[in-house]
Amino acid sequence: MRIIFAFIFLSSCFQHSEEEFTFNDGDFLFQDLDSSPLCEAIENVTPGFNNMNFSHVGIVSIIDGTPMVYEAYPPSVQLIDLKVFLNRSLDINNKPKVIVGRLKKEYRKSIRSAISFIENKVGTKYDEFFLYENNKFYCSELLYDAFLKDSIFELRPMNYKYQDSNEFQKQWINHFKKLDSEIPQGKLGINPGTMSISEKIEIVQIFGEVSKKSN
């Protein structure tokens, strides 16, 4: 009897797969994305939940019973299939490098209007300049604006330098040089890592092994 109980207890501690987990409207999908050197640059200056690295975030919308994802991802704001999002970045066990954040109960009234806001922004160009209020959106900026009227998130001065020095990261130097634009050091903005540690969000699911910052 004790053996059976122990087996049930240990089994309950295992993480659910993406097929078993029930997604809700407004769930935030924080992703450790490995698609380019710029993702690494974002993660280098971004504090995340449990010291995890996140370079992208999307939001779930249940449409006709099917979970879909709105995101600002090059080249534009778009609606994509949940599986496409989850399979974009996988760990060595082929599990999505994604964790799920959910607004605490007292803030969930904001979800419906936020998703409506994003729906109306589909097709808007992706903001590769990472500048707030330039009629374009990067991933976390889109969600910030969607929840703006209820003050769910807050803007902070953006940092593009190495944490242990006063030098700009090479990835950012190259990125903004290609755009023929100055690095917007200190300009107000927001990033996925900062969002993931918001006191208004609780982490309800971890799918795969997300990379972490070294101590």
C-alpha positions as semicolon CSV with decimal commas, in nm:
position;residue;x (nm);y (nm);z (nm)
1;M;0,000;0,000;0,000
2;R;0,282;0,240;0,086
3;I;0,452;0,162;-0,245
4;I;0,136;0,243;-0,439
5;F;0,090;0,570;-0,246
6;A;0,451;0,670;-0,310
7;F;0,413;0,602;-0,681
8;I;0,098;0,817;-0,702
9;F;0,266;1,097;-0,505
10;L;0,578;1,100;-0,722
11;S;0,373;1,085;-1,041
12;S;0,177;1,393;-0,934
13;C;0,505;1,587;-0,907
14;F;0,592;1,536;-1,272
15;Q;0,525;1,822;-1,509
16;H;0,226;1,791;-1,739
17;S;0,289;1,781;-2,113
18;E;0,155;2,053;-2,339
19;E;-0,122;1,813;-2,447
20;E;-0,236;1,756;-2,086
21;F;-0,208;2,113;-1,960
22;T;-0,525;2,325;-1,987
23;F;-0,454;2,668;-2,133
24;N;-0,669;2,966;-2,043
25;D;-0,743;3,292;-2,220
26;G;-0,470;3,539;-2,130
27;D;-0,199;3,289;-2,037
28;F;0,147;3,434;-2,099
29;L;0,396;3,208;-2,276
30;F;0,752;3,302;-2,182
31;Q;0,995;3,147;-2,426
32;D;1,367;3,078;-2,427
33;L;1,416;3,143;-2,797
34;D;1,737;3,042;-2,976
35;S;1,663;3,174;-3,323
36;S;1,938;3,438;-3,345
37;P;2,232;3,601;-3,160
38;L;1,992;3,882;-3,072
39;C;1,793;3,642;-2,853
40;E;2,105;3,577;-2,649
41;A;2,161;3,951;-2,619
42;I;1,809;4,002;-2,487
43;E;1,856;3,724;-2,233
44;N;2,189;3,865;-2,117
45;V;2,023;4,178;-1,980
46;T;1,691;4,029;-1,876
47;P;1,618;3,900;-1,525
48;G;1,365;3,617;-1,545
49;F;1,160;3,389;-1,323
50;N;1,384;3,156;-1,121
51;N;1,688;3,302;-1,299
52;M;1,564;3,167;-1,635
53;N;1,645;3,319;-1,973
54;F;1,357;3,452;-2,181
55;S;1,375;3,639;-2,509
56;H;1,014;3,615;-2,628
57;V;0,658;3,619;-2,497
58;G;0,315;3,557;-2,647
59;I;-0,039;3,541;-2,511
60;V;-0,298;3,264;-2,543
61;S;-0,643;3,323;-2,687
62;I;-0,901;3,045;-2,694
63;I;-1,077;3,065;-3,030
64;D;-1,364;2,825;-3,100
65;G;-1,231;2,600;-2,826
66;T;-0,877;2,593;-2,967
67;P;-0,583;2,766;-2,793
68;M;-0,404;3,005;-3,028
69;V;-0,124;3,254;-2,964
70;Y;-0,099;3,624;-3,039
71;E;0,256;3,754;-3,065
72;A;0,470;4,032;-3,204
73;Y;0,725;3,835;-3,400
74;P;0,903;3,935;-3,722
75;P;0,764;4,059;-3,950
76;S;0,446;4,164;-3,764
77;V;0,186;4,114;-3,494
78;Q;0,020;3,784;-3,577
79;L;-0,203;3,499;-3,460
80;I;-0,045;3,153;-3,481
81;D;-0,120;2,796;-3,383
82;L;-0,016;2,708;-3,027
83;K;0,186;2,409;-3,148
84;V;0,385;2,631;-3,384
85;F;0,478;2,854;-3,092
86;L;0,568;2,570;-2,856
87;N;0,778;2,384;-3,113
88;R;0,980;2,689;-3,211
89;S;1,240;2,625;-2,940
90;L;1,291;2,280;-2,783
91;D;1,525;2,139;-2,518
92;I;1,735;1,823;-2,555
93;N;1,428;1,613;-2,468
94;N;1,219;1,785;-2,738
95;K;1,014;1,970;-2,477
96;P;0,917;2,334;-2,537
97;K;1,148;2,581;-2,364
98;V;0,841;2,764;-2,241
99;I;0,683;2,846;-1,906
100;V;0,326;2,963;-1,856
101;G;0,236;3,270;-1,649
102;R;-0,120;3,344;-1,544
103;L;-0,260;3,666;-1,403
104;K;-0,367;3,636;-1,042
105;K;-0,744;3,625;-0,994
106;E;-0,787;3,991;-0,904
107;Y;-0,632;4,105;-1,234
108;R;-0,801;3,866;-1,477
109;K;-1,080;4,113;-1,557
110;S;-0,826;4,283;-1,784
111;I;-0,785;3,985;-2,018
112;R;-1,083;4,028;-2,247
113;S;-1,009;4,390;-2,339
114;A;-0,635;4,314;-2,372
115;I;-0,694;4,036;-2,624
116;S;-0,938;4,259;-2,814
117;F;-0,666;4,527;-2,830
118;I;-0,413;4,280;-2,969
119;E;-0,659;4,138;-3,220
120;N;-0,695;4,488;-3,365
121;K;-0,316;4,519;-3,398
122;V;-0,267;4,208;-3,613
123;G;-0,059;4,304;-3,916
124;T;0,121;4,591;-3,739
125;K;0,494;4,582;-3,817
126;Y;0,740;4,431;-3,572
127;D;0,951;4,689;-3,388
128;E;1,313;4,599;-3,452
129;F;1,420;4,936;-3,311
130;F;1,279;4,847;-2,966
131;L;1,141;5,197;-2,922
132;Y;0,820;5,260;-2,732
133;E;0,538;5,438;-2,915
134;N;0,673;5,434;-3,271
135;N;0,365;5,267;-3,425
136;K;0,536;4,927;-3,420
137;F;0,551;4,654;-3,157
138;Y;0,807;4,415;-3,015
139;C;0,674;4,117;-2,817
140;S;0,658;4,250;-2,462
141;E;0,569;4,603;-2,574
142;L;0,253;4,465;-2,739
143;L;0,142;4,301;-2,415
144;Y;0,233;4,605;-2,209
145;D;0,007;4,825;-2,422
146;A;-0,269;4,564;-2,422
147;F;-0,287;4,576;-2,042
148;L;-0,193;4,943;-2,008
149;K;-0,526;5,080;-1,885
150;D;-0,518;4,844;-1,587
151;S;-0,148;4,907;-1,514
152;I;-0,058;4,537;-1,511
153;F;0,304;4,596;-1,614
154;E;0,547;4,887;-1,590
155;L;0,811;5,033;-1,816
156;R;1,173;5,055;-1,703
157;P;1,492;5,205;-1,850
158;M;1,631;4,956;-2,102
159;N;1,988;4,832;-2,078
160;Y;2,193;4,712;-2,375
161;K;2,526;4,679;-2,195
162;Y;2,700;4,385;-2,036
163;Q;2,597;4,346;-1,673
164;D;2,955;4,345;-1,548
165;S;3,083;4,639;-1,754
166;N;2,989;4,968;-1,915
167;E;3,032;4,834;-2,267
168;F;2,751;4,767;-2,511
169;Q;2,699;4,405;-2,610
170;K;2,841;4,331;-2,954
171;Q;2,510;4,187;-3,073
172;W;2,336;4,517;-3,003
173;I;2,611;4,720;-3,166
174;N;2,578;4,512;-3,483
175;H;2,197;4,517;-3,475
176;F;2,156;4,893;-3,449
177;K;2,442;4,957;-3,692
178;K;2,248;4,764;-3,956
179;L;1,945;4,980;-3,881
180;D;2,158;5,297;-3,894
181;S;2,017;5,388;-3,556
182;E;2,153;5,479;-3,215
183;I;2,128;5,224;-2,936
184;P;1,832;5,339;-2,720
185;Q;2,019;5,295;-2,392
186;G;1,812;5,416;-2,098
187;K;1,493;5,460;-2,299
188;L;1,180;5,324;-2,133
189;G;1,076;4,975;-2,240
190;I;0,992;4,628;-2,118
191;N;1,119;4,275;-2,175
192;P;0,989;3,918;-2,129
193;G;1,212;3,841;-1,831
194;T;1,088;4,140;-1,634
195;M;0,729;4,046;-1,712
196;S;0,784;3,690;-1,589
197;I;0,869;3,811;-1,237
198;S;0,573;4,047;-1,205
199;E;0,397;4,014;-0,869
200;K;0,067;4,014;-1,059
201;I;0,154;3,687;-1,235
202;E;0,188;3,333;-1,104
203;I;0,384;3,068;-1,293
204;V;0,152;2,772;-1,342
205;Q;0,347;2,546;-1,579
206;I;0,702;2,470;-1,691
207;F;0,721;2,250;-2,001
208;G;1,088;2,202;-2,082
209;E;1,431;2,290;-1,952
210;V;1,487;2,663;-1,993
211;S;1,845;2,786;-1,989
212;K;1,952;2,985;-1,685
213;K;2,201;3,257;-1,612
214;S;2,526;3,134;-1,467
215;N;2,601;3,247;-1,112
